[in-house]
Coordinates of C-alpha atoms (C1' of nucleotides) in Angstrom, one line a residue:
Chain A
M1 CA 117.8 159.9 -9.1
T2 CA 116.4 160.1 -12.5
S3 CA 115.9 156.5 -13.4
A4 CA 117.3 155.5 -16.8
R5 CA 116.9 151.8 -16.6
S6 CA 115.8 151.5 -20.3
R7 CA 117.5 149.8 -23.3
K8 CA 120.0 147.2 -22.0
S9 CA 122.5 147.9 -24.7
G10 CA 122.3 150.1 -27.8
R11 CA 123.0 147.6 -30.5
A12 CA 123.2 143.8 -30.4
G13 CA 126.6 142.3 -29.7
D14 CA 127.7 145.4 -27.8
D15 CA 127.6 143.9 -24.3
R16 CA 131.2 144.3 -23.0
A17 CA 130.4 147.6 -21.3
E18 CA 126.7 146.8 -20.8
R19 CA 125.7 150.5 -20.4
G20 CA 124.5 151.2 -16.9
I21 CA 127.1 152.0 -14.2
P22 CA 125.7 152.0 -10.6
E23 CA 125.2 155.5 -9.3
A24 CA 127.5 154.9 -6.3
T25 CA 130.3 154.0 -8.7
V26 CA 129.7 157.0 -10.9
A27 CA 130.1 159.2 -7.8
R28 CA 133.5 157.6 -7.1
L29 CA 135.0 157.7 -10.6
P30 CA 136.0 161.4 -10.3
V31 CA 137.8 160.6 -7.1
Y32 CA 139.7 157.8 -8.9
L33 CA 140.4 160.2 -11.7
R34 CA 142.0 162.7 -9.4
A35 CA 144.1 160.0 -7.7
L36 CA 145.3 158.8 -11.1
T37 CA 146.2 162.3 -12.2
S38 CA 148.2 162.9 -9.0
L39 CA 150.0 159.6 -9.5
S40 CA 150.7 160.5 -13.1
D41 CA 152.1 163.8 -12.1
G42 CA 154.4 161.9 -9.8
D43 CA 155.6 159.9 -12.8
V44 CA 154.1 156.6 -11.6
A45 CA 153.5 154.5 -14.6
T46 CA 151.6 151.6 -13.0
A47 CA 149.6 151.2 -9.9
S48 CA 147.9 148.3 -8.2
S49 CA 144.3 148.4 -7.0
A50 CA 145.7 148.6 -3.4
D51 CA 147.8 151.7 -4.3
L52 CA 144.9 153.4 -6.1
A53 CA 142.5 152.5 -3.2
T54 CA 144.7 154.2 -0.6
A55 CA 145.2 157.2 -2.8
A56 CA 141.4 157.5 -3.3
G57 CA 140.5 156.6 0.3
V58 CA 138.5 153.5 -0.4
N59 CA 138.6 149.8 0.0
S60 CA 140.5 148.0 -2.8
A61 CA 137.8 145.4 -3.5
K62 CA 135.3 148.2 -4.1
L63 CA 137.7 150.0 -6.4
R64 CA 138.3 146.9 -8.5
K65 CA 134.6 146.2 -8.7
D66 CA 134.0 149.8 -9.7
L67 CA 136.6 149.7 -12.4
S68 CA 135.2 146.4 -13.7
Y69 CA 132.0 148.1 -14.7
L70 CA 134.0 150.1 -17.2
G71 CA 135.7 147.2 -18.8
T72 CA 138.8 145.1 -18.0
Y73 CA 141.6 147.7 -18.1
G74 CA 144.0 146.1 -15.6
T75 CA 146.6 143.3 -16.0
R76 CA 146.6 140.5 -13.4
G77 CA 149.8 140.2 -11.6
V78 CA 150.7 143.8 -12.6
G79 CA 148.1 146.4 -11.9
Y80 CA 146.7 149.3 -13.9
D81 CA 148.5 151.5 -16.4
V82 CA 148.0 154.9 -14.8
N83 CA 147.7 157.0 -18.0
Y84 CA 145.6 154.4 -19.9
L85 CA 143.2 154.0 -17.0
R86 CA 143.0 157.7 -16.5
Y87 CA 142.0 158.2 -20.1
Q88 CA 139.4 155.5 -19.9
I89 CA 137.7 157.0 -16.9
A90 CA 137.8 160.4 -18.4
R91 CA 136.2 159.1 -21.5
E92 CA 133.5 157.2 -19.5
I93 CA 132.7 160.3 -17.5
G94 CA 132.5 162.4 -20.6
L95 CA 135.5 164.6 -20.0
T96 CA 137.0 164.1 -23.5
Q97 CA 134.5 166.7 -24.6
D98 CA 134.1 170.2 -23.2
W99 CA 131.0 171.2 -21.3
S100 CA 129.6 174.7 -21.2
V101 CA 128.4 175.9 -17.8
V102 CA 126.5 179.0 -16.7
I103 CA 126.4 180.3 -13.2
V104 CA 123.3 182.2 -12.1
G105 CA 123.5 184.4 -9.0
I106 CA 126.8 186.3 -8.6
G107 CA 126.8 187.0 -4.9
N108 CA 129.6 186.0 -2.6
L109 CA 129.4 182.3 -3.5
G110 CA 128.8 182.8 -7.2
R111 CA 131.8 185.1 -7.4
A112 CA 133.9 182.5 -5.6
L113 CA 132.7 179.8 -8.0
A114 CA 133.4 182.0 -11.0
N115 CA 137.0 182.4 -9.8
Y116 CA 137.5 178.8 -9.1
S117 CA 140.3 177.6 -11.4
G118 CA 139.4 174.0 -11.2
F119 CA 136.6 174.8 -13.7
A120 CA 138.4 175.3 -16.9
S121 CA 141.2 172.8 -16.1
R122 CA 138.9 169.8 -16.3
G123 CA 136.8 170.2 -19.3
F124 CA 134.3 172.7 -18.0
R125 CA 134.0 176.0 -19.8
L126 CA 132.3 179.0 -18.1
A127 CA 130.0 180.4 -20.8
A128 CA 128.4 183.1 -18.8
L129 CA 127.7 184.7 -15.4
L130 CA 124.2 185.9 -14.9
D131 CA 122.6 188.0 -12.2
S132 CA 119.2 189.7 -11.9
D133 CA 120.6 192.6 -9.9
G134 CA 121.3 195.4 -12.4
A135 CA 124.0 196.8 -10.1
R136 CA 126.0 193.6 -10.6
V137 CA 125.5 193.4 -14.4
G138 CA 128.6 194.5 -16.2
E139 CA 131.0 193.7 -13.4
V140 CA 134.0 191.8 -14.7
I141 CA 135.1 188.5 -12.9
G142 CA 138.1 186.6 -14.3
D143 CA 137.7 187.1 -18.0
L144 CA 133.9 187.2 -18.0
K145 CA 131.4 190.1 -17.7
V146 CA 128.3 189.5 -15.7
S147 CA 125.2 189.5 -17.9
A148 CA 121.5 190.1 -17.1
V149 CA 119.5 187.1 -16.3
E150 CA 117.2 188.0 -19.2
D151 CA 120.0 186.9 -21.6
L152 CA 119.8 183.4 -20.2
E153 CA 117.9 181.8 -23.1
A154 CA 120.2 183.3 -25.7
V155 CA 123.4 182.4 -23.8
V156 CA 122.2 178.8 -23.4
R157 CA 121.3 178.5 -27.0
D158 CA 124.4 180.1 -28.4
N159 CA 126.8 178.1 -26.3
A160 CA 125.0 174.8 -26.1
V161 CA 125.0 175.0 -22.3
A162 CA 124.1 171.7 -20.7
I163 CA 124.9 172.5 -17.1
G164 CA 123.6 175.3 -14.9
V165 CA 124.8 176.3 -11.5
I166 CA 122.4 178.1 -9.2
A167 CA 124.0 180.3 -6.6
T168 CA 121.1 182.6 -5.9
P169 CA 119.2 183.1 -2.6
A170 CA 116.7 180.3 -1.8
E171 CA 113.7 182.5 -2.8
A172 CA 114.9 182.9 -6.4
A173 CA 116.1 179.3 -6.9
Q174 CA 113.0 177.6 -8.3
D175 CA 112.3 180.5 -10.6
V176 CA 115.8 180.5 -12.0
C177 CA 115.7 176.7 -12.2
D178 CA 112.5 176.9 -14.3
Q179 CA 114.2 179.3 -16.7
L180 CA 117.2 177.1 -17.0
V181 CA 115.1 174.1 -17.8
S182 CA 112.9 175.9 -20.3
A183 CA 116.0 177.2 -22.0
G184 CA 117.2 173.6 -22.5
V185 CA 119.6 173.0 -19.6
S186 CA 119.2 169.4 -18.4
S187 CA 121.7 169.2 -15.5
I188 CA 121.6 171.5 -12.5
L189 CA 124.0 172.0 -9.6
N190 CA 122.1 173.8 -6.9
F191 CA 123.8 175.7 -4.1
A192 CA 120.7 177.4 -2.9
P193 CA 119.1 176.0 0.3
A194 CA 115.9 175.1 -1.5
V195 CA 114.2 172.0 -2.9
L196 CA 113.9 172.2 -6.7
V197 CA 111.1 170.6 -8.6
V198 CA 112.2 169.6 -12.2
P199 CA 110.9 167.4 -15.0
D200 CA 112.1 163.8 -15.1
H201 CA 114.7 164.3 -17.8
V202 CA 116.6 166.9 -15.7
D203 CA 119.3 165.9 -13.2
V204 CA 119.7 168.0 -10.1
R205 CA 122.5 167.7 -7.5
K206 CA 122.6 169.9 -4.5
V207 CA 125.4 171.3 -2.4
D208 CA 124.3 172.6 0.9
L209 CA 126.6 174.0 3.5
S210 CA 124.1 174.2 6.3
I211 CA 122.9 170.6 5.8
E212 CA 126.5 169.3 6.0
L213 CA 127.1 171.2 9.2
Q214 CA 124.0 169.9 10.7
I215 CA 125.0 166.3 9.9
L216 CA 128.3 166.9 11.5
A217 CA 126.6 168.4 14.5
Y218 CA 124.4 165.3 14.9
H219 CA 127.4 163.0 15.0
E220 CA 129.3 165.4 17.2
Q221 CA 126.5 165.4 19.7
R222 CA 126.3 161.7 19.6
K223 CA 129.9 161.3 20.4
A224 CA 129.5 163.7 23.3
Q225 CA 126.6 161.7 24.6
E226 CA 128.4 158.5 24.4
L227 CA 131.3 159.9 26.3
G228 CA 128.8 161.2 28.9
A229 CA 127.2 157.8 29.2
L230 CA 130.6 156.3 29.6
E231 CA 131.6 158.6 32.5
A232 CA 128.2 158.1 34.2
G233 CA 128.8 154.4 34.0
A234 CA 132.2 154.7 35.6
V235 CA 130.8 156.5 38.7
Chain B
M1 CA 131.5 156.6 7.6
T2 CA 132.8 156.3 11.1
S3 CA 131.0 153.3 12.4
A4 CA 129.4 153.8 15.8
R5 CA 127.4 150.7 16.2
S6 CA 128.2 150.2 19.8
R7 CA 126.0 150.1 22.9
K8 CA 122.4 149.4 21.9
S9 CA 120.9 151.8 24.5
G10 CA 122.6 153.7 27.2
R11 CA 120.6 152.5 30.2
A12 CA 118.1 149.7 30.6
G13 CA 114.5 150.6 30.0
D14 CA 115.4 153.5 27.7
D15 CA 114.4 151.9 24.4
R16 CA 111.9 154.3 22.9
A17 CA 114.6 156.1 20.9
E18 CA 117.0 153.2 20.7
R19 CA 120.0 155.3 19.8
G20 CA 121.2 154.7 16.3
I21 CA 119.5 156.6 13.4
P22 CA 120.4 155.3 10.0
E23 CA 122.9 157.5 8.2
A24 CA 120.5 158.1 5.3
T25 CA 117.9 159.4 7.7
V26 CA 120.3 161.7 9.4
A27 CA 121.1 163.3 6.1
R28 CA 117.5 164.1 5.5
L29 CA 116.6 165.4 8.9
P30 CA 118.0 168.9 8.1
V31 CA 115.9 169.0 5.0
Y32 CA 112.8 168.2 7.0
L33 CA 113.8 170.8 9.5
R34 CA 114.0 173.4 6.8
A35 CA 110.6 172.4 5.4
L36 CA 109.1 172.7 8.8
T37 CA 110.6 176.1 9.4
S38 CA 109.2 177.3 6.2
L39 CA 105.7 175.9 7.0
S40 CA 106.0 177.5 10.5
D41 CA 106.8 180.8 9.0
G42 CA 103.7 180.5 6.9
D43 CA 101.7 180.0 10.1
V44 CA 100.8 176.4 9.3
A45 CA 100.2 174.7 12.6
T46 CA 99.8 171.1 11.5
A47 CA 101.0 169.1 8.5
S48 CA 100.5 165.6 7.3
S49 CA 103.3 163.4 6.2
A50 CA 102.2 164.0 2.6
D51 CA 102.4 167.8 3.0
L52 CA 105.8 167.6 4.6
A53 CA 107.0 165.1 2.0
T54 CA 106.2 167.3 -0.9
A55 CA 107.8 170.3 0.9
A56 CA 110.9 168.3 1.4
G57 CA 110.9 166.7 -2.0
V58 CA 110.7 163.0 -0.8
N59 CA 108.3 160.1 -0.7
S60 CA 105.8 160.3 2.2
A61 CA 106.4 156.7 3.3
K62 CA 110.1 157.4 3.6
L63 CA 109.4 160.6 5.6
R64 CA 107.2 158.7 8.0
K65 CA 109.8 156.0 8.5
D66 CA 112.5 158.6 9.0
L67 CA 110.5 160.4 11.7
S68 CA 109.6 157.1 13.4
Y69 CA 113.3 156.6 14.3
L70 CA 113.1 159.8 16.5
G71 CA 110.0 158.7 18.4
T72 CA 106.2 158.9 17.7
Y73 CA 105.6 162.6 17.4
G74 CA 102.6 162.5 15.1
T75 CA 98.9 161.9 15.7
R76 CA 97.0 159.4 13.6
G77 CA 94.2 160.9 11.6
V78 CA 95.7 164.4 12.1
G79 CA 99.4 164.8 11.2
Y80 CA 102.3 166.4 12.9
D81 CA 102.3 169.6 15.0
V82 CA 104.7 171.7 13.0
N83 CA 106.5 173.5 15.8
Y84 CA 106.6 170.5 18.1
L85 CA 108.2 168.3 15.4
R86 CA 110.6 171.1 14.5
Y87 CA 111.8 171.3 18.0
Q88 CA 112.2 167.6 18.3
I89 CA 114.2 167.3 15.1
A90 CA 116.4 170.3 16.1
R91 CA 117.0 168.6 19.4
E92 CA 117.9 165.3 17.8
I93 CA 120.3 166.9 15.5
G94 CA 121.9 168.9 18.3
L95 CA 120.8 172.4 17.3
T96 CA 119.5 173.3 20.7
Q97 CA 123.1 174.0 21.6
D98 CA 125.5 176.3 19.8
W99 CA 128.4 174.9 17.9
S100 CA 131.7 176.8 17.4
V101 CA 133.2 176.6 14.0
V102 CA 136.5 177.7 12.5
I103 CA 137.2 178.3 8.8
V104 CA 140.8 177.7 7.7
G105 CA 141.8 179.1 4.3
I106 CA 140.4 182.5 3.5
G107 CA 140.6 182.6 -0.2
N108 CA 137.7 183.2 -2.5
L109 CA 135.7 180.4 -1.1
G110 CA 136.6 180.9 2.5
R111 CA 135.6 184.5 2.3
A112 CA 132.2 183.5 0.7
L113 CA 131.6 181.0 3.5
A114 CA 132.6 183.5 6.1
N115 CA 130.0 185.9 4.8
Y116 CA 127.3 183.2 4.6
S117 CA 124.5 184.3 6.8
G118 CA 123.0 180.9 7.2
F119 CA 125.8 180.2 9.7
A120 CA 124.8 182.1 12.7
S121 CA 121.1 181.8 12.1
R122 CA 121.1 178.1 12.8
G123 CA 123.1 177.4 15.9
F124 CA 126.6 177.7 14.3
R125 CA 128.9 180.4 15.6
L126 CA 132.0 181.4 13.7
A127 CA 134.8 181.4 16.3
A128 CA 137.6 182.4 14.0
L129 CA 138.9 182.7 10.4
L130 CA 142.4 181.5 9.9
D131 CA 144.9 181.8 7.1
S132 CA 148.6 181.0 6.7
D133 CA 149.1 183.9 4.3
G134 CA 150.4 186.8 6.3
A135 CA 149.0 189.2 3.8
R136 CA 145.5 188.1 4.6
V137 CA 145.9 188.1 8.4
G138 CA 144.2 191.1 9.9
E139 CA 141.7 191.5 7.1
V140 CA 138.2 192.0 8.5
I141 CA 135.3 190.0 7.2
G142 CA 131.9 190.4 8.7
D143 CA 132.6 191.0 12.3
L144 CA 135.7 188.8 12.4
K145 CA 139.4 189.6 11.9
V146 CA 141.5 186.9 10.0
S147 CA 144.0 185.3 12.4
A148 CA 147.2 183.5 11.6
V149 CA 146.9 179.7 11.4
E150 CA 149.5 179.5 14.2
D151 CA 146.7 180.6 16.6
L152 CA 144.6 177.5 15.7
E153 CA 145.3 175.5 18.8
A154 CA 144.5 178.4 21.1
V155 CA 141.4 179.3 19.3
V156 CA 140.1 175.8 19.3
R157 CA 140.8 175.4 23.0
D158 CA 139.4 178.8 24.1
N159 CA 136.2 178.5 22.1
A160 CA 135.5 174.7 22.5
V161 CA 135.5 174.4 18.7
A162 CA 134.2 171.1 17.5
I163 CA 133.8 171.7 13.8
G164 CA 136.5 172.8 11.4
V165 CA 135.9 173.9 7.8
I166 CA 138.8 173.5 5.4
A167 CA 138.8 175.9 2.4
T168 CA 142.5 175.8 1.6
P169 CA 144.1 174.6 -1.6
A170 CA 144.4 170.9 -2.0
E171 CA 148.1 170.8 -1.1
A172 CA 147.6 172.3 2.3
A173 CA 144.5 170.4 3.3
Q174 CA 146.0 167.3 4.9
D175 CA 148.4 169.4 6.9
V176 CA 145.6 171.8 8.2
C177 CA 143.5 168.7 8.9
D178 CA 146.2 167.2 11.1
Q179 CA 146.5 170.5 13.0
L180 CA 142.7 170.6 13.5
V181 CA 142.6 167.1 14.7
S182 CA 145.5 167.5 17.1
A183 CA 143.9 170.6 18.5
G184 CA 140.8 168.6 19.3
V185 CA 138.4 169.2 16.5
S186 CA 136.5 166.0 15.7
S187 CA 134.3 167.0 12.8
I188 CA 135.6 168.4 9.6
L189 CA 134.0 169.8 6.5
N190 CA 136.4 169.7 3.6
F191 CA 136.1 171.9 0.6
A192 CA 139.5 171.2 -0.7
P193 CA 139.8 168.6 -3.5
A194 CA 141.8 166.2 -1.5
V195 CA 141.3 162.9 0.3
L196 CA 141.8 163.4 4.0
V197 CA 143.2 160.8 6.3
V198 CA 141.9 161.0 9.9
P199 CA 141.7 158.9 13.0
D200 CA 138.6 156.8 13.6
H201 CA 136.9 159.2 16.0
V202 CA 136.9 162.1 13.5
D203 CA 134.1 162.6 11.0
V204 CA 134.9 164.1 7.7
R205 CA 132.4 165.3 5.1
K206 CA 133.5 166.7 1.8
V207 CA 132.0 169.1 -0.6
D208 CA 133.6 169.1 -4.0
L209 CA 132.4 171.2 -6.9
S210 CA 134.5 169.5 -9.5
I211 CA 133.2 166.0 -8.5
E212 CA 129.6 167.2 -8.7
L213 CA 130.1 168.7 -12.1
Q214 CA 131.7 165.5 -13.3
I215 CA 128.8 163.4 -12.1
L216 CA 126.4 165.7 -13.9
A217 CA 128.6 165.4 -17.0
Y218 CA 128.4 161.7 -16.9
H219 CA 124.6 161.7 -16.9
E220 CA 124.5 164.4 -19.5
Q221 CA 126.7 162.4 -21.8
R222 CA 124.6 159.3 -21.2
K223 CA 121.4 161.2 -22.1
A224 CA 123.0 162.4 -25.3
Q225 CA 124.2 158.9 -26.2
E226 CA 120.7 157.5 -25.6
L227 CA 119.3 160.2 -27.9
G228 CA 121.9 159.3 -30.5
A229 CA 121.0 155.6 -30.3
L230 CA 117.4 156.5 -30.7
E231 CA 118.0 158.5 -33.8
A232 CA 120.3 155.9 -35.3
G233 CA 117.6 153.3 -34.6
A234 CA 115.0 155.5 -36.5
V235 CA 117.1 155.6 -39.6
Chain C
dA1 C1' 160.1 125.1 -18.6
dG2 C1' 158.0 125.1 -14.4
dA3 C1' 157.1 126.6 -9.6
dA4 C1' 156.3 130.5 -6.7
dG5 C1' 154.4 134.8 -6.1
dT6 C1' 151.2 138.9 -7.4
dT7 C1' 147.2 141.0 -8.5
dT8 C1' 142.9 141.3 -11.1
dG9 C1' 138.0 140.2 -11.9
dT10 C1' 133.9 138.3 -10.1
dG11 C1' 130.6 135.1 -7.6
dA12 C1' 128.3 134.9 -3.4
dA13 C1' 127.0 136.4 1.2
dC14 C1' 125.6 140.1 3.8
dG15 C1' 123.8 144.6 5.1
dA16 C1' 121.4 149.0 4.3
dG17 C1' 117.8 151.7 2.2
dA18 C1' 113.4 152.4 -0.5
dG19 C1' 108.7 151.8 -1.2
dA20 C1' 104.2 149.3 -1.0
dA21 C1' 100.7 148.1 1.8
dC22 C1' 98.0 147.7 5.8
dA23 C1' 96.6 147.5 10.8
dA24 C1' 96.1 150.7 14.6
dA25 C1' 94.6 155.0 16.4
dA26 C1' 92.9 159.3 16.1
dT27 C1' 89.0 162.8 14.5
dC28 C1' 84.5 164.0 12.6
dG29 C1' 79.7 163.7 11.4
dT30 C1' 75.2 162.0 12.6
Chain D
dA1 C1' 77.5 156.2 20.8
dC2 C1' 79.1 154.5 16.5
dG3 C1' 80.4 154.2 11.8
dA4 C1' 83.1 156.6 8.2
dT5 C1' 87.3 158.8 7.3
dT6 C1' 91.9 160.2 7.8
dT7 C1' 96.6 159.5 8.7
dT8 C1' 100.2 157.5 11.3
dG9 C1' 103.6 153.7 12.5
dT10 C1' 105.4 149.5 11.0
dT11 C1' 106.0 145.1 8.6
dC12 C1' 107.5 142.9 4.4
dT13 C1' 109.6 142.7 0.2
dC14 C1' 112.8 144.1 -3.2
dT15 C1' 116.7 146.5 -4.9
dC16 C1' 121.2 148.5 -4.4
dG17 C1' 125.7 148.6 -2.4
dT18 C1' 129.7 146.6 0.2
dT19 C1' 132.9 143.2 1.4
dC20 C1' 134.9 138.7 1.4
dA21 C1' 137.2 135.2 -0.7
dC22 C1' 139.1 132.8 -4.5
dA23 C1' 140.0 131.1 -9.3
dA24 C1' 142.2 132.9 -13.4
dA25 C1' 145.9 135.2 -15.4
dC26 C1' 150.1 137.4 -15.5
dT27 C1' 155.3 138.0 -14.0
dT28 C1' 159.6 136.6 -12.2
dC29 C1' 162.9 133.5 -10.5
dT30 C1' 165.5 129.3 -10.7

DNA sequence: AGAAGTTTGTGAACGAGAGAACAAAATCGT
DNA sequence: ACGATTTTGTTCTCTCGTTCACAAACTTCT
């Protein structure tokens, strides 16, 4: 991803956190957060790394090492205080503040995303829904009205939008992306099956149904082949 | 993922392909495939690794190494025959055969997925849409009617379904997953925000909007902090 | 208080992936 | 026919990520 391996630590003497969590760890923090929330809802006050690891579906050593990048929030012989750790992870991820999000492209998928309740619940606020199709502009989804994509720049400016979600057809994706970037959005979640080109300071993550299915198909085929070879060997 | 590092090569003397493509490469093959398809549609007959790499958004050395795992399909001094390579990748992934897919959970997201045209186009056939809510059973989406989740086993058996898509709420995910597995599905694409526990022979891939947003938020926050430190330093 | 039992945090070994660099193999021009 | 040019396939090195294993630190029991 966007390398950011500069400045070891902001000010001198501030090396307990040593800014710079490995990407693989960052990707797992939200999973830990979810596991912690679920434990907390079940009124569990304390959990060991082994408990957390099973709840998150990972190896306990990995979990401990991941958490150690944030600081030393556990107690030896005891485990982790669920609510305290939950807060620390949330803070590290940046969920103690709210993030404004726009969705561009209100087709089937965009509509589903707009209705997704998990948005607001976890520190993400839908600032606007945009579409280039005049027929869709004005449609009301949830508590938002679909706006014209021409309003993009104003919406981003007025709501301090940092994250843009692209749910357009592939052909429109790069164009929308360019508009988002030039309006000042620096994080993009791309659902369109297209490769996006962006400046260095912009982060892009992609979600691609068809790629996921193809990866599964590869493994599925491989399993079938192996089975075939096994049977052939048995003859 | 599910390790499958057994048997070096099926039969003796069959070591050109040397079964066992790195996972990271497998995840990129669909991207290459898409790039090739788009070149092919533009009537490009031949492409160099550099051309393909830019179209796929990767480094050309990486692309060449990835392709070398499949065999030697290029010609030095020339490049790759677009259609030939496309076929080879499709074959390797397993797209020369059709895969039957079921979607379980026909809420907003499930409906959007069911309407997604990219399904059929690329070797994936929707065998059924299932939901546990009686009110949704019978609803017609595209050219399919929503069935009751009780029909799962029969549908999987009759259509040789290998891939299941879970688009239910988190609470129902593990239960649906267990049903899929016991019906014989061995690849699962999970859209529910839940950790699934499955036997070793089953592959699971997850797609999680909220995790993706949180990862973006982390980086976004980090960028903001860095900027802050910079300004503070300038004072 | 001290021994026994737990559980974290981390050093070290190992494995997988990325990228640079270059020899081998093809085409093209003369 | 042969040298110049292009572009692949692959080796080597480096970085990143995972896992093991264990000392340090805490609790509990006697």
